[in-house]
């Protein structure tokens, strides 16, 4: 029962528990995954970045604080996280450097080719259709744009009993194949390992 509840919170943090506990826990537990993703994105001053499933907004804040790119947008399926992160990034949003919107990765609320980089950390387990999600990611990226997906290893996640409730687990080879099938090339893999998350990967690809 408790594991089902936690699993549901991870898939879509919501309510008082989501705002007070899940968002803060995600921020601590996923620090290393977000750091690896930021490193792999290799942002430059001209980049327009979009993060899908930003949760607490920690990574977006890191990016904006570091003045790492020209513009950073976020899309989230949890309205409670959108509201929370709107407050968190208020200064950058008011300055026109950032934007957060409610939305689903399978229907990203932006026009074609609006971004040069896209990232998503710890969300792919919750996508209903990976092919639809990746087609959308590709659509909003311009030619030569880059995607970075960071996720836990299948074996480590499978060891947590709660995964059965909301998660679909993928191994590294499946994710690489999904990206290739969606039209990304130059697939590269970086990995990390920390006490909070175990083994994780950040797979990058470029719009072919
Ligand atoms: C496990 S949390 C990870 C949050 C953050 N990226 C991190 O690593 O700390 C997953 C997040 O993805 C969001 N999410 C899940 N499915 C989504 C979808 N289809 N489209 C957009 N966001 C989604 C959830 O609401 C949640 O905030």
mmCIF file of C-alpha atoms and ligand atoms in Angstrom:
data_model
loop_
_atom_site.group_PDB
_atom_site.id
_atom_site.type_symbol
_atom_site.label_atom_id
_atom_site.label_comp_id
_atom_site.label_asym_id
_atom_site.label_seq_id
_atom_site.Cartn_x
_atom_site.Cartn_y
_atom_site.Cartn_z
ATOM 1 C CA UNK A 1 0.000 0.000 0.000
ATOM 2 C CA UNK A 2 2.732 2.476 1.032
ATOM 3 C CA UNK A 3 4.937 1.441 -1.889
ATOM 4 C CA UNK A 4 2.049 1.982 -4.296
ATOM 5 C CA UNK A 5 1.571 5.482 -2.876
ATOM 6 C CA UNK A 6 5.289 6.341 -3.164
ATOM 7 C CA UNK A 7 5.433 4.973 -6.676
ATOM 8 C CA UNK A 8 2.457 7.148 -7.657
ATOM 9 C CA UNK A 9 4.145 10.189 -6.100
ATOM 10 C CA UNK A 10 7.324 9.570 -8.098
ATOM 11 C CA UNK A 11 5.301 9.258 -11.302
ATOM 12 C CA UNK A 12 3.412 12.508 -10.566
ATOM 13 C CA UNK A 13 4.220 14.318 -7.304
ATOM 14 C CA UNK A 14 1.020 15.913 -6.035
ATOM 15 C CA UNK A 15 -0.861 17.299 -3.067
ATOM 16 C CA UNK A 16 0.654 18.403 0.215
ATOM 17 C CA UNK A 17 2.839 15.288 0.379
ATOM 18 C CA UNK A 18 4.151 15.927 -3.131
ATOM 19 C CA UNK A 19 4.950 19.559 -2.445
ATOM 20 C CA UNK A 20 6.477 19.099 0.993
ATOM 21 C CA UNK A 21 8.092 15.692 0.777
ATOM 22 C CA UNK A 22 8.395 14.190 -2.716
ATOM 23 C CA UNK A 23 9.840 17.302 -4.347
ATOM 24 C CA UNK A 24 12.469 17.703 -1.620
ATOM 25 C CA UNK A 25 13.338 14.025 -1.623
ATOM 26 C CA UNK A 26 13.723 13.975 -5.427
ATOM 27 C CA UNK A 27 16.068 16.922 -5.222
ATOM 28 C CA UNK A 28 18.381 15.188 -2.759
ATOM 29 C CA UNK A 29 18.200 11.688 -4.218
ATOM 30 C CA UNK A 30 18.757 12.777 -7.831
ATOM 31 C CA UNK A 31 21.555 15.322 -7.372
ATOM 32 C CA UNK A 32 24.160 13.156 -9.073
ATOM 33 C CA UNK A 33 21.874 12.188 -11.949
ATOM 34 C CA UNK A 34 21.110 15.846 -12.576
ATOM 35 C CA UNK A 35 24.811 16.735 -12.366
ATOM 36 C CA UNK A 36 25.736 14.109 -14.951
ATOM 37 C CA UNK A 37 22.938 15.309 -17.239
ATOM 38 C CA UNK A 38 24.074 18.924 -16.945
ATOM 39 C CA UNK A 39 27.614 17.886 -17.754
ATOM 40 C CA UNK A 40 26.544 15.854 -20.796
ATOM 41 C CA UNK A 41 24.379 18.695 -22.151
ATOM 42 C CA UNK A 42 27.504 20.882 -22.478
ATOM 43 C CA UNK A 43 25.312 23.990 -22.654
ATOM 44 C CA UNK A 44 26.533 27.152 -24.320
ATOM 45 C CA UNK A 45 25.294 30.741 -24.267
ATOM 46 C CA UNK A 46 23.220 30.344 -27.454
ATOM 47 C CA UNK A 47 21.377 27.203 -26.389
ATOM 48 C CA UNK A 48 17.614 27.068 -25.892
ATOM 49 C CA UNK A 49 16.957 24.157 -23.553
ATOM 50 C CA UNK A 50 13.801 22.303 -22.587
ATOM 51 C CA UNK A 51 13.514 19.911 -19.643
ATOM 52 C CA UNK A 52 10.625 17.474 -19.530
ATOM 53 C CA UNK A 53 9.464 16.265 -16.103
ATOM 54 C CA UNK A 54 11.425 18.781 -14.026
ATOM 55 C CA UNK A 55 9.908 17.725 -10.652
ATOM 56 C CA UNK A 56 11.271 20.100 -7.981
ATOM 57 C CA UNK A 57 12.929 22.305 -10.620
ATOM 58 C CA UNK A 58 16.395 21.722 -9.208
ATOM 59 C CA UNK A 59 18.104 21.174 -12.579
ATOM 60 C CA UNK A 60 16.405 24.157 -14.221
ATOM 61 C CA UNK A 61 17.510 26.321 -11.312
ATOM 62 C CA UNK A 62 21.103 25.068 -11.603
ATOM 63 C CA UNK A 63 21.097 25.892 -15.303
ATOM 64 C CA UNK A 64 19.624 29.364 -14.825
ATOM 65 C CA UNK A 65 21.829 30.242 -11.866
ATOM 66 C CA UNK A 66 24.884 29.324 -13.895
ATOM 67 C CA UNK A 67 23.700 31.464 -16.835
ATOM 68 C CA UNK A 68 24.421 28.336 -18.856
ATOM 69 C CA UNK A 69 22.122 29.041 -21.797
ATOM 70 C CA UNK A 70 20.006 31.699 -23.483
ATOM 71 C CA UNK A 71 16.613 30.306 -22.441
ATOM 72 C CA UNK A 72 15.357 27.352 -20.387
ATOM 73 C CA UNK A 73 11.845 25.930 -20.562
ATOM 74 C CA UNK A 74 10.238 23.178 -18.528
ATOM 75 C CA UNK A 75 7.231 20.963 -19.140
ATOM 76 C CA UNK A 76 5.606 18.923 -16.367
ATOM 77 C CA UNK A 77 2.572 16.688 -16.043
ATOM 78 C CA UNK A 78 2.127 17.580 -12.352
ATOM 79 C CA UNK A 79 0.288 20.869 -11.901
ATOM 80 C CA UNK A 80 1.553 21.074 -8.324
ATOM 81 C CA UNK A 81 5.175 20.948 -9.550
ATOM 82 C CA UNK A 82 4.451 23.568 -12.243
ATOM 83 C CA UNK A 83 3.108 25.940 -9.571
ATOM 84 C CA UNK A 84 6.014 25.210 -7.205
ATOM 85 C CA UNK A 85 8.665 25.745 -9.853
ATOM 86 C CA UNK A 86 6.942 28.841 -11.198
ATOM 87 C CA UNK A 87 7.549 30.395 -7.760
ATOM 88 C CA UNK A 88 11.082 28.993 -7.560
ATOM 89 C CA UNK A 89 12.139 30.429 -10.927
ATOM 90 C CA UNK A 90 10.063 33.611 -10.703
ATOM 91 C CA UNK A 91 13.032 35.925 -11.203
ATOM 92 C CA UNK A 92 14.257 34.190 -14.376
ATOM 93 C CA UNK A 93 10.690 33.875 -15.675
ATOM 94 C CA UNK A 94 10.063 37.603 -15.145
ATOM 95 C CA UNK A 95 13.343 38.344 -16.917
ATOM 96 C CA UNK A 96 12.194 36.294 -19.943
ATOM 97 C CA UNK A 97 14.944 33.721 -19.505
ATOM 98 C CA UNK A 98 12.702 30.858 -18.413
ATOM 99 C CA UNK A 99 9.223 29.423 -18.744
ATOM 100 C CA UNK A 100 7.362 26.497 -17.159
ATOM 101 C CA UNK A 101 4.278 24.889 -18.646
ATOM 102 C CA UNK A 102 1.932 22.068 -17.788
ATOM 103 C CA UNK A 103 2.118 19.294 -20.384
ATOM 104 C CA UNK A 104 2.859 15.723 -21.328
ATOM 105 C CA UNK A 105 6.010 14.553 -23.081
ATOM 106 C CA UNK A 106 3.721 12.925 -25.618
ATOM 107 C CA UNK A 107 2.213 16.284 -26.520
ATOM 108 C CA UNK A 108 4.863 18.934 -25.808
ATOM 109 C CA UNK A 109 3.255 22.410 -25.796
ATOM 110 C CA UNK A 110 5.885 24.043 -28.045
ATOM 111 C CA UNK A 111 6.287 24.525 -31.784
ATOM 112 C CA UNK A 112 8.611 22.494 -34.027
ATOM 113 C CA UNK A 113 12.370 23.088 -33.763
ATOM 114 C CA UNK A 114 12.143 25.604 -30.899
ATOM 115 C CA UNK A 115 15.037 24.140 -28.902
ATOM 116 C CA UNK A 116 18.683 23.165 -29.374
ATOM 117 C CA UNK A 117 18.839 20.843 -26.326
ATOM 118 C CA UNK A 118 16.322 18.678 -24.461
ATOM 119 C CA UNK A 119 16.763 16.696 -21.281
ATOM 120 C CA UNK A 120 14.668 14.441 -19.113
ATOM 121 C CA UNK A 121 15.827 12.835 -15.886
ATOM 122 C CA UNK A 122 14.059 9.892 -14.284
ATOM 123 C CA UNK A 123 10.901 10.108 -16.368
ATOM 124 C CA UNK A 124 11.090 7.468 -19.045
ATOM 125 C CA UNK A 125 9.708 4.754 -16.754
ATOM 126 C CA UNK A 126 6.396 6.653 -16.770
ATOM 127 C CA UNK A 127 5.933 7.299 -20.496
ATOM 128 C CA UNK A 128 2.858 5.590 -21.912
ATOM 129 C CA UNK A 129 4.383 5.309 -25.388
ATOM 130 C CA UNK A 130 8.168 5.767 -25.675
ATOM 131 C CA UNK A 131 7.950 6.073 -29.463
ATOM 132 C CA UNK A 132 5.336 8.865 -29.227
ATOM 133 C CA UNK A 133 7.369 10.603 -26.502
ATOM 134 C CA UNK A 134 10.614 10.500 -28.484
ATOM 135 C CA UNK A 135 8.888 11.629 -31.682
ATOM 136 C CA UNK A 136 7.709 14.698 -29.755
ATOM 137 C CA UNK A 137 11.211 15.302 -28.356
ATOM 138 C CA UNK A 138 12.615 15.148 -31.872
ATOM 139 C CA UNK A 139 9.902 17.475 -33.196
ATOM 140 C CA UNK A 140 10.718 20.309 -30.772
ATOM 141 C CA UNK A 141 14.476 20.021 -31.407
ATOM 142 C CA UNK A 142 16.094 21.797 -34.329
ATOM 143 C CA UNK A 143 18.399 19.989 -36.778
ATOM 144 C CA UNK A 144 21.563 18.992 -34.967
ATOM 145 C CA UNK A 145 19.795 19.397 -31.604
ATOM 146 C CA UNK A 146 20.691 17.154 -28.715
ATOM 147 C CA UNK A 147 18.670 14.950 -26.364
ATOM 148 C CA UNK A 148 19.911 13.698 -22.974
ATOM 149 C CA UNK A 149 17.959 11.009 -21.120
ATOM 150 C CA UNK A 150 19.066 10.003 -17.646
ATOM 151 C CA UNK A 151 17.620 6.906 -15.961
ATOM 152 C CA UNK A 152 18.346 4.204 -13.406
ATOM 153 C CA UNK A 153 19.698 0.833 -14.414
ATOM 154 C CA UNK A 154 16.992 -1.788 -14.855
ATOM 155 C CA UNK A 155 18.624 -4.168 -12.388
ATOM 156 C CA UNK A 156 18.826 -1.622 -9.564
ATOM 157 C CA UNK A 157 15.237 -0.418 -10.056
ATOM 158 C CA UNK A 158 13.957 -3.979 -10.317
ATOM 159 C CA UNK A 159 15.384 -4.627 -6.841
ATOM 160 C CA UNK A 160 12.940 -2.049 -5.393
ATOM 161 C CA UNK A 161 9.561 -3.797 -4.993
ATOM 162 C CA UNK A 162 7.586 -0.555 -5.530
ATOM 163 C CA UNK A 163 8.573 -0.439 -9.209
ATOM 164 C CA UNK A 164 5.744 -2.835 -10.094
ATOM 165 C CA UNK A 165 3.083 -0.174 -9.510
ATOM 166 C CA UNK A 166 3.916 2.639 -11.959
ATOM 167 C CA UNK A 167 7.254 1.895 -13.592
ATOM 168 C CA UNK A 168 8.207 0.333 -16.906
ATOM 169 C CA UNK A 169 11.868 -0.636 -16.763
ATOM 170 C CA UNK A 170 14.240 -0.433 -19.722
ATOM 171 C CA UNK A 171 17.785 -1.666 -20.068
ATOM 172 C CA UNK A 172 20.466 0.432 -21.668
ATOM 173 C CA UNK A 173 20.381 -1.337 -25.044
ATOM 174 C CA UNK A 174 16.612 -0.795 -25.316
ATOM 175 C CA UNK A 175 16.973 2.941 -24.705
ATOM 176 C CA UNK A 176 19.769 3.232 -27.271
ATOM 177 C CA UNK A 177 17.580 1.408 -29.793
ATOM 178 C CA UNK A 178 14.565 3.601 -28.969
ATOM 179 C CA UNK A 179 16.628 6.712 -29.657
ATOM 180 C CA UNK A 180 17.980 5.347 -32.924
ATOM 181 C CA UNK A 181 14.478 4.337 -34.048
ATOM 182 C CA UNK A 182 13.240 7.851 -33.228
ATOM 183 C CA UNK A 183 15.804 9.380 -35.596
ATOM 184 C CA UNK A 184 18.675 10.277 -33.272
ATOM 185 C CA UNK A 185 22.269 9.513 -34.194
ATOM 186 C CA UNK A 186 25.693 9.818 -32.526
ATOM 187 C CA UNK A 187 24.335 7.935 -29.500
ATOM 188 C CA UNK A 188 26.687 8.155 -26.524
ATOM 189 C CA UNK A 189 26.421 6.719 -23.022
ATOM 190 C CA UNK A 190 27.806 8.061 -19.755
ATOM 191 C CA UNK A 191 27.170 6.417 -16.414
ATOM 192 C CA UNK A 192 27.334 7.171 -12.717
ATOM 193 C CA UNK A 193 26.879 5.357 -9.455
ATOM 194 C CA UNK A 194 25.953 6.809 -6.096
ATOM 195 C CA UNK A 195 24.610 5.503 -2.797
ATOM 196 C CA UNK A 196 21.179 7.105 -3.312
ATOM 197 C CA UNK A 197 20.479 5.830 -6.815
ATOM 198 C CA UNK A 198 22.891 3.011 -7.588
ATOM 199 C CA UNK A 199 23.904 2.666 -11.213
ATOM 200 C CA UNK A 200 22.442 5.168 -13.681
ATOM 201 C CA UNK A 201 22.979 6.181 -17.290
ATOM 202 C CA UNK A 202 22.777 9.357 -19.305
ATOM 203 C CA UNK A 203 22.245 8.552 -22.985
ATOM 204 C CA UNK A 204 22.647 11.374 -25.486
ATOM 205 C CA UNK A 205 21.789 11.603 -29.171
ATOM 206 C CA UNK A 206 21.693 14.181 -31.932
ATOM 207 C CA UNK A 207 18.840 14.868 -34.359
ATOM 208 C CA UNK A 208 19.925 13.108 -37.542
HETATM 209 C C1 LIG B 1 10.794 10.705 -10.582
HETATM 210 S S1 LIG B 1 10.323 12.354 -10.940
HETATM 211 C C2 LIG B 1 11.885 13.058 -11.496
HETATM 212 C C3 LIG B 1 11.920 14.548 -11.340
HETATM 213 C C4 LIG B 1 13.252 15.214 -11.733
HETATM 214 N N1 LIG B 1 13.507 15.112 -13.149
HETATM 215 C C5 LIG B 1 14.388 14.595 -10.964
HETATM 216 O O1 LIG B 1 15.156 13.807 -11.525
HETATM 217 O O2 LIG B 1 14.496 14.875 -9.769
HETATM 218 C C6 LIG B 1 9.444 12.217 -12.479
HETATM 219 C C7 LIG B 1 8.840 13.527 -12.907
HETATM 220 O O3 LIG B 1 8.376 13.414 -14.257
HETATM 221 C C8 LIG B 1 7.075 13.929 -14.353
HETATM 222 N N2 LIG B 1 6.399 13.195 -15.450
HETATM 223 C C9 LIG B 1 6.003 11.903 -15.428
HETATM 224 N N3 LIG B 1 5.452 11.560 -16.600
HETATM 225 C C10 LIG B 1 5.491 12.671 -17.374
HETATM 226 C C11 LIG B 1 5.047 12.957 -18.696
HETATM 227 N N4 LIG B 1 4.420 12.017 -19.438
HETATM 228 N N5 LIG B 1 5.255 14.191 -19.205
HETATM 229 C C12 LIG B 1 5.856 15.154 -18.437
HETATM 230 N N6 LIG B 1 6.291 14.945 -17.180
HETATM 231 C C13 LIG B 1 6.117 13.720 -16.647
HETATM 232 C C14 LIG B 1 6.458 13.677 -12.980
HETATM 233 O O4 LIG B 1 5.345 14.503 -12.699
HETATM 234 C C15 LIG B 1 7.631 13.910 -12.053
HETATM 235 O O5 LIG B 1 7.750 15.250 -11.642
#
